[in-house]
CSV table of C-alpha atoms in Angstrom, one decimal:
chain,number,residue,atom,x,y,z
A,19,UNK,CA,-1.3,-17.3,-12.0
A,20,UNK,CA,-2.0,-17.2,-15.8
A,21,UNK,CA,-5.1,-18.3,-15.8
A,22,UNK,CA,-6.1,-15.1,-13.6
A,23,UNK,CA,-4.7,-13.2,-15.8
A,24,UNK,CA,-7.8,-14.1,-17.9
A,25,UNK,CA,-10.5,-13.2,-15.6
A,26,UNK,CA,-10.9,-9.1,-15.7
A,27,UNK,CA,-8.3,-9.1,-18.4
A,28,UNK,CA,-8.4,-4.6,-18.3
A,29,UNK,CA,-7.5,-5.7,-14.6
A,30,UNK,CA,-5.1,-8.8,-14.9
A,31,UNK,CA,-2.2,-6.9,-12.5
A,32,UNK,CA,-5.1,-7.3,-9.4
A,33,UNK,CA,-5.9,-10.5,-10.5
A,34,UNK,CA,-2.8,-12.2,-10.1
A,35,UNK,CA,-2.5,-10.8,-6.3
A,36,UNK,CA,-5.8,-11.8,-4.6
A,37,UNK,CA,-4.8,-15.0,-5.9
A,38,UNK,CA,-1.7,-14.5,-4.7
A,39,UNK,CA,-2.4,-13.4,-1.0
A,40,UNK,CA,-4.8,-16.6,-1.2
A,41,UNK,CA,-1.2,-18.8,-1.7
A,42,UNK,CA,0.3,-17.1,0.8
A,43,UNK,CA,-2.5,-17.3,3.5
A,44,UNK,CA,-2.4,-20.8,2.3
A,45,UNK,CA,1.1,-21.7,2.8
A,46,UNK,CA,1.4,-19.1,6.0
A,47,UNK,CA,4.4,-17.2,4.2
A,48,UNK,CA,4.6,-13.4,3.4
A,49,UNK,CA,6.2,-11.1,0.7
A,50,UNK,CA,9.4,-9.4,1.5
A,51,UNK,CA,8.6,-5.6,1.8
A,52,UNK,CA,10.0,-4.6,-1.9
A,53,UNK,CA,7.6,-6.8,-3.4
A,54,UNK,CA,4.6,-5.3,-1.2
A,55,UNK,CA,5.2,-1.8,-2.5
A,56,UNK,CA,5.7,-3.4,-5.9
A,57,UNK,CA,2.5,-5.0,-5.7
A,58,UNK,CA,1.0,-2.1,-4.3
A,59,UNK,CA,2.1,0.4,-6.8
A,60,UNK,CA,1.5,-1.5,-10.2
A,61,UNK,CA,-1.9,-2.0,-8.8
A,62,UNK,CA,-3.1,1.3,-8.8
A,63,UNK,CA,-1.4,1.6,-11.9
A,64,UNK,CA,-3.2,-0.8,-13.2
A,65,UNK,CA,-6.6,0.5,-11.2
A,66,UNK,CA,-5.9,4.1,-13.2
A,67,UNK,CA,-5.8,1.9,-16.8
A,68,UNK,CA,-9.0,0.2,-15.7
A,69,UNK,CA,-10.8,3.5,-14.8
A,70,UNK,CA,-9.7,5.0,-18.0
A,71,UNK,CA,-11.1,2.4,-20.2
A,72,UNK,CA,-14.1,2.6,-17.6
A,73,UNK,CA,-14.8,6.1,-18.4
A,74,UNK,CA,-14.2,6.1,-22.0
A,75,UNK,CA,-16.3,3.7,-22.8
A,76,UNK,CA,-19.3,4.6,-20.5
A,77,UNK,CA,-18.5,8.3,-22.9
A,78,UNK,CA,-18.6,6.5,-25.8
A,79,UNK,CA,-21.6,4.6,-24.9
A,80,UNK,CA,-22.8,8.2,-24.3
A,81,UNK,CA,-22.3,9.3,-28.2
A,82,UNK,CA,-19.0,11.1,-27.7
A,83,UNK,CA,-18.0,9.8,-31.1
A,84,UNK,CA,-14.2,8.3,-29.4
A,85,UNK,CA,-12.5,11.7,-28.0
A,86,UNK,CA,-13.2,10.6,-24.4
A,87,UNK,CA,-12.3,6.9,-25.2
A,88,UNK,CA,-8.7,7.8,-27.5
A,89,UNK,CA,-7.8,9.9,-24.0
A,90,UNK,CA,-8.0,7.1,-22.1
A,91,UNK,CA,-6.1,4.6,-24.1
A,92,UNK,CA,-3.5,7.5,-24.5
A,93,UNK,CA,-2.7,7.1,-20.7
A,94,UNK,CA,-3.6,3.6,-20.6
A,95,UNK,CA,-0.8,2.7,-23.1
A,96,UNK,CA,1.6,4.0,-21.5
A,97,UNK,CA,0.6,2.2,-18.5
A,98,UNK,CA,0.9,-0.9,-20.3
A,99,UNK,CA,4.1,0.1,-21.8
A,100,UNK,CA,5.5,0.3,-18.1
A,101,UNK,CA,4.2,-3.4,-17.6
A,102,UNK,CA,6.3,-4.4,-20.5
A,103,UNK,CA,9.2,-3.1,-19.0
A,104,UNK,CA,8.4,-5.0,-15.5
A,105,UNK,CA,7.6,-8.2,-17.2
A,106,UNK,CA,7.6,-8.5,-21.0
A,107,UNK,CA,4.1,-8.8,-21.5
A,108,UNK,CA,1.4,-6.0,-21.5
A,109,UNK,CA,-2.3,-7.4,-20.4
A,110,UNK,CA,-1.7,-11.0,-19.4
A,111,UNK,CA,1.2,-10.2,-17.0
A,112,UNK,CA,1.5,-12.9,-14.6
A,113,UNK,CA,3.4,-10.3,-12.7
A,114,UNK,CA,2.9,-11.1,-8.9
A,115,UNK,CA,3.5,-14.7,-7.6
A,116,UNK,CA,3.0,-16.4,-4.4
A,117,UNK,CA,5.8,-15.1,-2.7
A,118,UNK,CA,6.6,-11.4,-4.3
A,119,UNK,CA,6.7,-10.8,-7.6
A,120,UNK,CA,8.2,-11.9,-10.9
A,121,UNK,CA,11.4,-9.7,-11.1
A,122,UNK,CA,12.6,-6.3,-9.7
A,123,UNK,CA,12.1,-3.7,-11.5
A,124,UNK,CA,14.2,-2.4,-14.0
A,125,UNK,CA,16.9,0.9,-13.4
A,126,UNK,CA,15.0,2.4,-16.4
A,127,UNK,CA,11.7,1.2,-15.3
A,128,UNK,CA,11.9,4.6,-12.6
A,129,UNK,CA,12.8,7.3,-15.0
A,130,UNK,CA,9.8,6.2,-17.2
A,131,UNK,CA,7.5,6.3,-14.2
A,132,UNK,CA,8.5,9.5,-13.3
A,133,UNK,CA,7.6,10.5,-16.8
A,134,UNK,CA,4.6,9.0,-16.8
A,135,UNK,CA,3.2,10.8,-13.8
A,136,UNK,CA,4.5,14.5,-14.9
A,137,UNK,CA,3.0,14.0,-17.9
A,138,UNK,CA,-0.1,12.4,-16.7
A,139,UNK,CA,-1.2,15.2,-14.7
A,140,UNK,CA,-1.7,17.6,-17.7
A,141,UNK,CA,-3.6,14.7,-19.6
A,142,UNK,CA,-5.9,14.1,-16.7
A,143,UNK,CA,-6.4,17.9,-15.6
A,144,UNK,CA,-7.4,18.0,-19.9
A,145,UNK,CA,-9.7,15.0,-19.7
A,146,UNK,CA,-11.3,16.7,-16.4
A,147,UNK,CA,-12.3,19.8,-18.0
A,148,UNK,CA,-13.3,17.9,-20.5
A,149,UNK,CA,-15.9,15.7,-19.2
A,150,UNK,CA,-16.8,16.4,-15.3
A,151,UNK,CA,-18.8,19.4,-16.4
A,152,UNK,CA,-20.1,18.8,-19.9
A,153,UNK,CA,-23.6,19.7,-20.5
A,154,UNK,CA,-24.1,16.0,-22.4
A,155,UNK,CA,-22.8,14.0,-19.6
A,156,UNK,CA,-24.6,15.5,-16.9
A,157,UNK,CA,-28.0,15.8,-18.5
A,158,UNK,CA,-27.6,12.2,-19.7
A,159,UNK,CA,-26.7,11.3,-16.5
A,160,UNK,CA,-27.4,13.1,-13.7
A,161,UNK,CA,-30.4,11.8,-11.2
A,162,UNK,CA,-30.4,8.9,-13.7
A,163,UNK,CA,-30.6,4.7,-12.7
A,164,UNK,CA,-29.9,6.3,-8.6
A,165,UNK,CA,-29.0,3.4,-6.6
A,166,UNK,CA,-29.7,3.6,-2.9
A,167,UNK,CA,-27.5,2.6,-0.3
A,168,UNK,CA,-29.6,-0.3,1.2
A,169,UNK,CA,-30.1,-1.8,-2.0
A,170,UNK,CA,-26.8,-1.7,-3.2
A,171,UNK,CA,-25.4,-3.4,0.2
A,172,UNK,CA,-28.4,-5.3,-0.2
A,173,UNK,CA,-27.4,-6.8,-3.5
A,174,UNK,CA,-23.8,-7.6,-2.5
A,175,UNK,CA,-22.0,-5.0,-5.1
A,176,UNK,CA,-18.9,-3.4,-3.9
A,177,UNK,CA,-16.1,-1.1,-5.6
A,178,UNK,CA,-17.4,2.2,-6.7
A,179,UNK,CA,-20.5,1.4,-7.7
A,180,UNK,CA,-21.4,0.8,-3.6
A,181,UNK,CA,-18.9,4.2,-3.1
A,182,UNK,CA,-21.1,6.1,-5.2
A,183,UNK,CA,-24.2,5.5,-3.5
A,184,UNK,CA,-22.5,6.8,-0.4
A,185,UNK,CA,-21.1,3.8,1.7
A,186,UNK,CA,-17.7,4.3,2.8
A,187,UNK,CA,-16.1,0.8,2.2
A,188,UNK,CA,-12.8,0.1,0.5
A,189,UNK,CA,-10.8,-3.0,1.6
A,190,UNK,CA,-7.0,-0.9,1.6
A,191,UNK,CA,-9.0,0.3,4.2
A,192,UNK,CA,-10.9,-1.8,6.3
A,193,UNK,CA,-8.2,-4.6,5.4
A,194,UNK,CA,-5.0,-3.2,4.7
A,195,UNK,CA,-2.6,-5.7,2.2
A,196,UNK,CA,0.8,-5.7,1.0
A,197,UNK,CA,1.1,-1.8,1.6
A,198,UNK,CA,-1.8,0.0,2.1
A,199,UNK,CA,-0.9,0.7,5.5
A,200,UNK,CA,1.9,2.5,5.1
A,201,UNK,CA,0.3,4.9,2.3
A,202,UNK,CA,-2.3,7.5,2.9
A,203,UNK,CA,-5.0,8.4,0.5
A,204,UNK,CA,-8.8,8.8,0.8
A,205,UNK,CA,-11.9,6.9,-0.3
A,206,UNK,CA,-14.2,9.0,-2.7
A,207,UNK,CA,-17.7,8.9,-1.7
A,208,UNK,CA,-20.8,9.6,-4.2
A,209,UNK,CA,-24.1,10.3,-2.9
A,210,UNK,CA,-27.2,9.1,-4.5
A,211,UNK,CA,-25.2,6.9,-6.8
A,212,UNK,CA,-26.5,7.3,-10.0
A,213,UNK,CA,-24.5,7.5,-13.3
A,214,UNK,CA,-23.0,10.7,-12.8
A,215,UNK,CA,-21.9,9.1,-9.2
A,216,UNK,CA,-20.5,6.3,-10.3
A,217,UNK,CA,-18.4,8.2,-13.3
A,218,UNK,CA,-17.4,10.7,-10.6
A,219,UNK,CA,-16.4,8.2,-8.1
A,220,UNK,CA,-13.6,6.5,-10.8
A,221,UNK,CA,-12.3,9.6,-11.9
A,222,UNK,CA,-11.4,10.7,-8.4
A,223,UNK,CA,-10.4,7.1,-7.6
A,224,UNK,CA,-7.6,7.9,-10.5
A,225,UNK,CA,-6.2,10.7,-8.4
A,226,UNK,CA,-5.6,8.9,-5.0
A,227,UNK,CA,-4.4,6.3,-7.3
A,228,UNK,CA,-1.8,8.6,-8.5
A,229,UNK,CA,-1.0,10.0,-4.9
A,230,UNK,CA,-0.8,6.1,-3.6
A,231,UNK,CA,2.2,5.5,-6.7
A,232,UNK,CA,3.8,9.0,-5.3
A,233,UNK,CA,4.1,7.5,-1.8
A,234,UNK,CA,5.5,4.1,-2.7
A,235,UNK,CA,8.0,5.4,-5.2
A,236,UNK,CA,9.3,7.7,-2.1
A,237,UNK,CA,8.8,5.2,0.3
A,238,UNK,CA,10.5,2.0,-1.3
A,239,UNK,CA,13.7,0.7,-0.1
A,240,UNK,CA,16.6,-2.0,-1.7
A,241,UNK,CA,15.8,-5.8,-0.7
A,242,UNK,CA,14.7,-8.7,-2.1
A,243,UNK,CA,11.2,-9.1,-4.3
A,244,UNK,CA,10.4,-12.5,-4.1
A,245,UNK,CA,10.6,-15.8,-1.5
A,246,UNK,CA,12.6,-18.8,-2.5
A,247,UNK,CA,9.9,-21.2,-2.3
A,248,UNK,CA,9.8,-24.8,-3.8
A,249,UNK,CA,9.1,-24.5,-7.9
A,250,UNK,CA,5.8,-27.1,-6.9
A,251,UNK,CA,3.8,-25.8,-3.8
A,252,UNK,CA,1.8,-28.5,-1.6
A,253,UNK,CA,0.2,-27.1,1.4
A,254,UNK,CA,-1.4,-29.2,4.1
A,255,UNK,CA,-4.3,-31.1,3.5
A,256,UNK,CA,-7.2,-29.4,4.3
A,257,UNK,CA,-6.0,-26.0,4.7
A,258,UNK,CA,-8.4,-23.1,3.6
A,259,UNK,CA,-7.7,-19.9,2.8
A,260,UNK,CA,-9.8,-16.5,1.4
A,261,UNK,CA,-7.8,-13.9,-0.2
A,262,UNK,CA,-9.3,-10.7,-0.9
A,263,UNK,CA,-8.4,-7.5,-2.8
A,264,UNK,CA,-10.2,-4.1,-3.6
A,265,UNK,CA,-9.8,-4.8,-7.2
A,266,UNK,CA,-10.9,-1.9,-9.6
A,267,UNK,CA,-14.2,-3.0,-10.0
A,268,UNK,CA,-14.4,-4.1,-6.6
A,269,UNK,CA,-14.4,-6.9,-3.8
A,270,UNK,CA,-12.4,-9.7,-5.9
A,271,UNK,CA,-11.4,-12.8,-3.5
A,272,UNK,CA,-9.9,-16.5,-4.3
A,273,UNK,CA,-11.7,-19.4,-1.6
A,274,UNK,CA,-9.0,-22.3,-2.0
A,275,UNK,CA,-9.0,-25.2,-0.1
A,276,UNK,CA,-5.7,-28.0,-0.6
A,277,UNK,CA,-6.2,-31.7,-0.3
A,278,UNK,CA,-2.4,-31.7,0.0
A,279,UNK,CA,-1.4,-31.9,-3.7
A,280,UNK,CA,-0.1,-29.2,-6.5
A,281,UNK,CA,-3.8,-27.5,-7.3
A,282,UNK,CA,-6.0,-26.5,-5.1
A,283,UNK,CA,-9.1,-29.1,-4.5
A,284,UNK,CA,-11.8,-26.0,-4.9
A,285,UNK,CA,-10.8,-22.5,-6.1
A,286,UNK,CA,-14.0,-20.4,-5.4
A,287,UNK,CA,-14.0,-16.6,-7.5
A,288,UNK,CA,-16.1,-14.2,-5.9
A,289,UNK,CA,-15.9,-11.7,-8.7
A,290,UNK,CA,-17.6,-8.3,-8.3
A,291,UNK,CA,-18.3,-7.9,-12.3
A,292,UNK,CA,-20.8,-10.8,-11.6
A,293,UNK,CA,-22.1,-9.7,-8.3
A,294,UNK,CA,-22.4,-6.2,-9.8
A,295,UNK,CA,-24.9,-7.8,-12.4
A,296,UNK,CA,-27.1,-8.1,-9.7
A,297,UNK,CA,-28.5,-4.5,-9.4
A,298,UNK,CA,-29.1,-4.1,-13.1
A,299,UNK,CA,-32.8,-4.7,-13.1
A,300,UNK,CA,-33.6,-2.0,-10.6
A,301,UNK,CA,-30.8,0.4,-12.3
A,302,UNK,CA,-33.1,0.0,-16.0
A,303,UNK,CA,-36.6,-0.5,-15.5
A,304,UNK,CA,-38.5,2.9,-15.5
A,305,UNK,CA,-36.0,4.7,-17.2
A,306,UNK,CA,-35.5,5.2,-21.3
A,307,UNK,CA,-34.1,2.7,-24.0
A,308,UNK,CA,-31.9,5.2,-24.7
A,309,UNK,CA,-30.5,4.7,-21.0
A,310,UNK,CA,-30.2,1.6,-21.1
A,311,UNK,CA,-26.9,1.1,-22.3
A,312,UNK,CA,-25.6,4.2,-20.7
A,313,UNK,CA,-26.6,3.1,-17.0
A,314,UNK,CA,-25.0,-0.9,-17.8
A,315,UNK,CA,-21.8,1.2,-19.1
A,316,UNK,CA,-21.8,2.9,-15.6
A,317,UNK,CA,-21.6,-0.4,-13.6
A,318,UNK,CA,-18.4,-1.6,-15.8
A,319,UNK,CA,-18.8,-4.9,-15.7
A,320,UNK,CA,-16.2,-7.2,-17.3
A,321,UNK,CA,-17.8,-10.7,-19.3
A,322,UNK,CA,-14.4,-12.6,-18.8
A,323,UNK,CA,-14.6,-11.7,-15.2
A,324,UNK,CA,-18.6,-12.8,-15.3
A,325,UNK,CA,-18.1,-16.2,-16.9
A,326,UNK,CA,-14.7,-17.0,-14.7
């Protein structure tokens, strides 16, 4: 689990459950209900950190001199500072095992939350009027590096960089895990998907992220958070598994095979930073220098997640 931690390290909270629902496929076990919503609520908390850092570094890439950036690690910190209270660590959290999830949470991990949200709307609603209009931003952006549908499903990308080009694909949907089906929210959709797009898509992706938390913290009942499996795990020989999640940058999925012993025999990453590399030649040739780095800052790609 640590060592996914490591991979999308603005991310590490998704991480550690696509591997996890890989274990689990592996071993044929699943999560008691607790830990589901657990799972599902820190990660769109932890989708709403990497969406802030997203967007305030594609602004700052932009030449908005840190305002943009300093809202989002406002938010993100206290994201993080929730984390801590779950699991004593901040961005490598090792939070969700095979099984559930490290610990319940806290009685004063709920208050906080609560906080966080009622004072999260007025910090979002300010970073809105912000940005989603701003002369800058959509000059800069607007009608700029457009990514078409058939290329983008072409070249294998996923998240919301294939959302803002106008394909309706998110695996809570089409797949539901841990519990996605028992929340409701909707899929934002871009159009052209070009940088403006792809900005857009993430900062509406915040808000159902928001309303997804809303609905778990109502929905959550008392119970257990994690199975009492064996401390070393040795599944059958030749079992397979593919566990796959609708990380915040998008399709993220652990291959494992077992040969019968305590690691896996392959562990294959199919991360979507590196598949998302894919469409950066047709996203940059034509357009200005100046563009360049604004249009790579769009896709959001993560090196650690690249180089695995």
């Amino acid at each position: 689990i640590t060592l996914t931690d490591r991979l999308d390290y603005t991310s590490s909270m998704i991480n550690n459950q696509a591997y996890s629902l890989a274990v689990e496929q592996l071993l044929g076990v699943e999560p008691p209900i607790r830990a589901k919503y657990l799972r599902t609520l820190t990660a769109e908390l932890q989708r709403i950190a990497s969406h802030l850092i997203a967007v305030g570094f594609y602004l700052q890439e932009m030449g908005a001199l840190g305002t943009p950036l300093m809202y989002g690690f406002r938010s993100r910190e206290r994201i993080l500072d929730l984390f801590e209270m779950l699991c004593g660590a901040r961005v490598t959290v090792s939070y969700m095992r095979p099984g559930g999830v490290f610990s319940d949470a806290p009685m004063d991990f709920w208050p906080a939350l609560a906080q966080f949200l009622e004072d999260f709307q007025e910090e979002f609603n300010e970073m809105e009027q912000l940005l989603l209009e701003n002369e800058i931003l959509v000059v800069r952006s607007r009608n700029v590096s457009p990514l078409p549908a058939d290329m983008a499903i072409n070249c294998s990308v996923s998240g919301p960089v294939l959302r803002a080009s106008g394909v309706n694909w998110d695996w809570r949907k089409m797949d539901p895990y841990d519990a996605y089906d028992k929340v409701e929210f909707d899929v934002p959709i871009g159009s052209i998907g070009d940088n403006y797009d792809r900005f857009w898509v993430r900062m509406q992706e915040i808000r159902q992220s928001v309303r997804i938390i809303n609905q778990c913290v109502e929905q959550i009942e008392p119970g257990s958070v994690r199975l009492d499996l064996p401390l070393v795990l040795r599944p059958e020989s030749g079992a397979e598994a593919y566990g796959r999640v609708e990380a915040s940058k998008g399709e993220l999925a652990f291959y494992l095979v077992s040969d019968g012993g305590v690691s896996p025999y392959r562990c294959k990453i199919r991360s979507p930073s590196l598949m998302n590399l894919t469409v950066t030649e047709h996203l940059l040739i034509g357009w200005k220098l100046a563009d360049m780095i604004v249009s790579l800052g769009s896709v959001d790609i993560n090196m650690g997640e690249v180089d695995r």
